[in-house]
Tab-separated table of C-alpha atoms in Angstrom:
chain	number	residue	atom	x	y	z
A	1	MET	CA	166.857	71.836	-25.955
A	2	ASN	CA	166.177	74.496	-23.298
A	3	GLU	CA	163.966	77.559	-23.699
A	4	GLU	CA	166.900	79.904	-24.242
A	5	ASP	CA	168.178	77.837	-27.174
A	6	ARG	CA	164.684	77.704	-28.655
A	7	VAL	CA	164.289	81.514	-28.356
A	8	ASN	CA	167.684	81.983	-30.011
A	9	LEU	CA	166.591	79.815	-32.946
A	10	LEU	CA	163.355	81.772	-33.341
A	11	GLU	CA	165.296	85.053	-33.320
A	12	ARG	CA	167.732	83.667	-35.923
A	13	LEU	CA	164.792	82.584	-38.082
A	14	GLU	CA	163.331	86.096	-37.854
A	15	GLU	CA	166.712	87.463	-38.993
A	16	LEU	CA	166.956	85.074	-41.916
A	17	ARG	CA	163.395	85.723	-43.006
A	18	ASN	CA	163.204	89.437	-42.009
A	19	SER	CA	159.879	88.673	-40.353
A	20	LYS	CA	158.063	88.148	-37.074
A	21	VAL	CA	157.569	84.429	-36.366
A	22	LEU	CA	154.575	82.747	-34.757
A	23	VAL	CA	154.348	79.043	-33.933
A	24	TYR	CA	151.350	76.729	-34.014
A	25	PHE	CA	152.434	73.188	-33.130
A	26	SER	CA	149.712	70.796	-32.083
A	27	TYR	CA	148.447	67.238	-32.332
A	28	SER	CA	144.945	68.273	-31.339
A	29	PRO	CA	142.417	69.244	-34.025
A	30	LEU	CA	142.754	72.818	-35.250
A	31	ASP	CA	139.684	74.697	-34.034
A	32	ASP	CA	138.495	78.108	-32.816
A	33	SER	CA	140.293	77.703	-29.485
A	34	ILE	CA	143.402	78.982	-31.306
A	35	LEU	CA	141.865	82.403	-32.019
A	36	VAL	CA	142.109	84.161	-28.643
A	37	PRO	CA	145.737	83.098	-27.890
A	38	LEU	CA	146.679	83.991	-31.463
A	39	TYR	CA	145.087	87.438	-31.110
A	40	LYS	CA	147.015	88.038	-27.867
A	41	GLN	CA	150.279	87.207	-29.608
A	42	LEU	CA	149.486	89.428	-32.571
A	43	LYS	CA	148.601	92.312	-30.230
A	44	LYS	CA	152.039	91.911	-28.609
A	45	ILE	CA	153.744	92.050	-32.002
A	46	GLY	CA	151.615	94.855	-33.337
A	47	PRO	CA	151.305	95.801	-37.010
A	48	THR	CA	154.367	94.548	-38.896
A	49	PRO	CA	155.308	94.176	-42.579
A	50	LYS	CA	155.768	90.393	-42.562
A	51	ILE	CA	154.620	87.451	-40.417
A	52	ASP	CA	155.727	83.848	-40.744
A	53	LEU	CA	153.690	81.081	-39.120
A	54	ILE	CA	155.478	77.839	-38.292
A	55	LEU	CA	152.666	75.348	-38.726
A	56	HIS	CA	152.479	71.713	-37.577
A	57	SER	CA	148.947	70.306	-37.609
A	58	TYR	CA	147.088	67.282	-38.978
A	59	GLY	CA	143.900	69.254	-39.571
A	60	GLY	CA	140.694	70.249	-37.874
A	61	THR	CA	137.412	72.017	-38.461
A	62	VAL	CA	136.400	73.613	-41.735
A	63	ASP	CA	135.875	77.249	-40.623
A	64	THR	CA	138.939	77.869	-38.444
A	65	PRO	CA	141.653	78.218	-41.123
A	66	TYR	CA	139.782	81.030	-42.816
A	67	LYS	CA	139.412	82.859	-39.496
A	68	VAL	CA	143.118	82.413	-38.726
A	69	VAL	CA	144.174	83.849	-42.093
A	70	LEU	CA	141.910	86.895	-41.767
A	71	LEU	CA	143.119	87.545	-38.206
A	72	ILE	CA	146.837	87.331	-39.037
A	73	ARG	CA	146.382	89.552	-42.104
A	74	GLU	CA	144.908	92.279	-39.895
A	75	PHE	CA	148.474	92.706	-38.570
A	76	CYS	CA	150.724	92.349	-41.628
A	77	GLN	CA	151.102	93.107	-45.300
A	78	GLU	CA	152.845	89.801	-46.148
A	79	PHE	CA	152.021	86.423	-44.655
A	80	SER	CA	153.941	83.171	-45.142
A	81	VAL	CA	153.563	79.692	-43.680
A	82	ILE	CA	156.563	77.544	-42.767
A	83	VAL	CA	155.891	73.787	-42.832
A	84	PRO	CA	158.697	71.806	-41.209
A	85	PHE	CA	156.869	68.480	-41.356
A	86	ALA	CA	153.059	68.303	-41.655
A	87	ALA	CA	150.290	70.767	-42.418
A	88	LYS	CA	147.452	68.508	-43.449
A	89	SER	CA	143.775	68.871	-44.354
A	90	ALA	CA	142.389	72.003	-42.734
A	91	ALA	CA	145.966	73.166	-42.076
A	92	SER	CA	146.605	72.884	-45.822
A	93	MET	CA	143.627	75.216	-46.335
A	94	LEU	CA	145.358	77.730	-44.073
A	95	VAL	CA	148.398	77.555	-46.365
A	96	LEU	CA	146.208	78.659	-49.289
A	97	GLY	CA	145.671	81.935	-47.467
A	98	ALA	CA	149.381	82.708	-47.403
A	99	ASP	CA	151.477	84.499	-50.010
A	100	GLU	CA	154.147	81.830	-49.816
A	101	VAL	CA	154.753	78.447	-48.238
A	102	ILE	CA	158.245	77.441	-47.095
A	103	MET	CA	158.896	73.732	-47.286
A	104	GLY	CA	161.778	71.303	-46.909
A	105	PRO	CA	162.567	67.734	-47.869
A	106	LEU	CA	160.215	66.261	-45.213
A	107	SER	CA	157.420	68.850	-45.486
A	108	GLU	CA	153.929	67.622	-46.381
A	109	LEU	CA	150.662	69.291	-47.217
A	110	GLY	CA	147.577	67.167	-47.823
A	111	PRO	CA	144.092	66.977	-49.318
A	112	ILE	CA	141.581	69.350	-47.781
A	113	ASP	CA	139.370	66.978	-45.833
A	114	PRO	CA	138.050	68.624	-42.632
A	115	LEU	CA	137.056	66.665	-39.554
A	116	VAL	CA	133.453	66.186	-38.471
A	117	LYS	CA	131.838	64.302	-35.578
A	118	HIS	CA	131.391	60.584	-36.135
A	119	PRO	CA	127.711	59.901	-36.983
A	120	VAL	CA	127.452	57.353	-34.095
A	121	TYR	CA	130.344	57.972	-31.713
A	122	LYS	CA	129.953	61.699	-31.045
A	123	ASP	CA	133.290	62.125	-29.206
A	124	ILE	CA	135.263	60.915	-32.216
A	125	LEU	CA	136.232	63.163	-35.148
A	126	VAL	CA	136.569	61.616	-38.575
A	127	PRO	CA	137.417	62.994	-42.057
A	128	VAL	CA	134.196	64.104	-43.721
A	129	GLN	CA	135.207	62.435	-46.987
A	130	ALA	CA	135.420	59.078	-45.209
A	131	VAL	CA	131.829	59.404	-44.072
A	132	TRP	CA	130.691	60.618	-47.469
A	133	HIS	CA	132.432	57.768	-49.296
A	134	CYS	CA	130.596	55.374	-46.964
A	135	PHE	CA	127.298	56.895	-48.100
A	136	ASP	CA	128.429	56.650	-51.723
A	137	TYR	CA	129.358	52.964	-51.262
A	138	LEU	CA	125.964	52.321	-49.687
A	139	GLN	CA	124.132	54.048	-52.533
A	140	ARG	CA	126.064	52.169	-55.201
A	141	SER	CA	125.482	48.865	-53.435
A	142	ILE	CA	121.701	49.510	-53.253
A	143	THR	CA	121.574	50.612	-56.891
A	144	THR	CA	123.433	47.639	-58.270
A	145	SER	CA	121.819	44.967	-56.089
A	146	GLY	CA	118.617	43.366	-57.324
A	147	ASP	CA	118.072	41.467	-54.072
A	148	PRO	CA	115.894	43.390	-51.569
A	149	GLU	CA	117.237	41.299	-48.701
A	150	VAL	CA	120.795	42.442	-49.503
A	151	VAL	CA	119.630	46.030	-49.711
A	152	SER	CA	117.926	45.755	-46.355
A	153	PHE	CA	121.000	44.080	-44.837
A	154	LEU	CA	123.250	46.894	-46.031
A	155	ALA	CA	121.047	49.892	-45.439
A	156	THR	CA	118.970	49.251	-42.335
A	157	PRO	CA	121.692	49.151	-39.627
A	158	MET	CA	123.269	52.385	-40.867
A	159	LEU	CA	120.060	54.311	-41.445
A	160	ASN	CA	118.760	53.349	-37.994
A	161	LYS	CA	121.773	55.070	-36.412
A	162	LEU	CA	121.880	58.207	-38.524
A	163	ASP	CA	120.337	61.585	-37.721
A	164	PRO	CA	119.045	62.670	-41.171
A	165	TRP	CA	120.239	66.214	-40.543
A	166	LEU	CA	123.815	64.911	-40.392
A	167	ILE	CA	123.806	63.896	-44.044
A	168	GLY	CA	123.046	67.439	-45.146
A	169	ASP	CA	125.591	68.785	-42.678
A	170	TYR	CA	128.314	66.583	-44.130
A	171	GLU	CA	127.515	67.716	-47.660
A	172	LYS	CA	127.603	71.354	-46.532
A	173	THR	CA	131.021	70.761	-44.963
A	174	ILE	CA	132.398	69.389	-48.200
A	175	LYS	CA	131.008	72.339	-50.192
A	176	ALA	CA	132.278	74.798	-47.562
A	177	SER	CA	135.811	73.424	-47.711
A	178	ARG	CA	135.908	74.006	-51.438
A	179	GLN	CA	134.351	77.462	-51.104
A	180	TYR	CA	136.911	78.532	-48.480
A	181	ALA	CA	139.751	77.109	-50.584
A	182	GLU	CA	138.631	79.095	-53.629
A	183	ILE	CA	138.215	82.329	-51.690
A	184	LEU	CA	141.612	82.035	-50.028
A	185	MET	CA	143.361	81.191	-53.301
A	186	SER	CA	141.656	83.991	-55.226
A	187	ASN	CA	142.578	86.577	-52.562
A	188	TYR	CA	146.099	85.367	-51.765
A	189	MET	CA	148.023	82.301	-52.980
A	190	PHE	CA	146.609	82.316	-56.538
A	191	LYS	CA	145.678	85.972	-56.875
A	192	ASP	CA	147.939	86.228	-59.937
A	193	SER	CA	146.729	82.915	-61.452
A	194	PRO	CA	142.922	83.017	-61.241
A	195	ASP	CA	142.543	80.555	-64.111
A	196	ARG	CA	144.015	77.756	-61.952
A	197	ILE	CA	141.843	78.235	-58.871
A	198	GLU	CA	138.959	75.965	-59.866
A	199	SER	CA	141.144	73.028	-60.913
A	200	VAL	CA	143.387	73.250	-57.828
A	201	ALA	CA	140.378	73.528	-55.494
A	202	ARG	CA	138.842	70.454	-57.134
A	203	ALA	CA	142.107	68.542	-56.888
A	204	LEU	CA	142.560	69.336	-53.197
A	205	THR	CA	138.959	68.647	-52.162
A	206	GLU	CA	138.112	65.733	-54.474
A	207	GLY	CA	141.260	64.457	-56.214
A	208	TYR	CA	142.900	62.386	-53.490
A	209	PHE	CA	141.365	59.323	-51.846
A	210	SER	CA	143.728	59.080	-48.886
A	211	HIS	CA	143.228	61.539	-46.045
A	212	GLY	CA	146.954	61.296	-45.331
A	213	TYR	CA	148.233	61.634	-48.926
A	214	PRO	CA	151.590	63.478	-48.762
A	215	ILE	CA	151.831	66.521	-51.029
A	216	GLY	CA	155.551	67.345	-50.922
A	217	HIS	CA	157.226	70.526	-52.132
A	218	GLN	CA	157.544	69.368	-55.734
A	219	GLU	CA	153.884	68.365	-56.089
A	220	ALA	CA	152.794	71.528	-54.274
A	221	LYS	CA	154.756	73.570	-56.813
A	222	GLN	CA	153.236	71.562	-59.688
A	223	LEU	CA	149.805	72.426	-58.350
A	224	GLY	CA	150.793	76.083	-58.622
A	225	LEU	CA	151.498	77.025	-54.997
A	226	ASN	CA	154.152	79.621	-54.387
A	227	VAL	CA	156.679	77.268	-52.760
A	228	THR	CA	160.056	78.298	-51.413
A	229	LEU	CA	162.368	75.352	-50.769
A	230	ALA	CA	164.284	75.971	-47.544
A	231	ARG	CA	167.985	75.189	-47.894
A	232	ASP	CA	171.209	75.390	-45.898
A	233	GLU	CA	171.015	77.414	-42.674
A	234	LEU	CA	167.355	78.312	-43.158
A	235	TRP	CA	166.301	74.681	-43.271
A	236	GLU	CA	168.634	73.731	-40.409
A	237	VAL	CA	167.038	76.380	-38.188
A	238	ILE	CA	163.491	75.339	-39.193
A	239	TRP	CA	164.200	71.674	-38.604
A	240	SER	CA	165.892	72.337	-35.261
A	241	LEU	CA	162.830	74.247	-34.125
A	242	TYR	CA	160.579	71.361	-35.227
A	243	LEU	CA	162.644	68.926	-33.165
A	244	ALA	CA	162.574	71.285	-30.182
A	245	TYR	CA	158.779	71.524	-30.205
A	246	GLU	CA	158.401	67.823	-30.833
A	247	GLU	CA	160.589	67.240	-27.754
A	248	ILE	CA	158.255	69.408	-25.681
A	249	PHE	CA	155.236	67.334	-26.769
A	250	LYS	CA	157.059	64.081	-26.179
A	251	ASN	CA	157.980	65.097	-22.618
A	252	GLU	CA	154.401	66.178	-21.938
A	253	ARG	CA	153.079	62.800	-23.110
A	254	ASN	CA	155.546	61.012	-20.813
């Protein structure tokens, strides 16, 4: 698909949704590098009643989604997120700051499980829950084992490689993800259902053991999110745009 066709699809989506449409499509971790380009795009659009964000992301850092939501809402009264395929982890947190999420048959949200630096391999990002479950496993193994040699075998190699400050940092990241989720829900997605905020925040930050667990449109609606199921032409336009941006990334990788 060429650029003209892609622009035509974006314009048709804006007509169907009566909105201005932004696109964030990336396979790199979502982080603060998005903020300046996003601000430039918002300045071009100017204040407008409604903004839709097409979002494709597998997650990123814990603070960025909150910043993105606040920035977009400086320019609009109504904010919706369109998820053609995947908005996982930190990207799911961003969804909680919208008034509405538009999903289709292939759309997935996921547990809120931000990425942190690997405790040993600093250039690698890993889900914070994975690191924390490792600590939990180690603690349980030490507690249940009566053999000091087993305890030493399990604990010594890991503890020798860990900066003690990291353990506290990981715990803060987990607590921060829940705090951000609760603030975003109380201000936006769940502003009319405050009694559900605590249980949904707990479910999204603690209730799923797989980082990649797929929360489709039906489960998202059961959780209480304001889900609009895209159908007919609306879905066809959204899906065509997803394929167009996926093609761009595929060509860049080749």
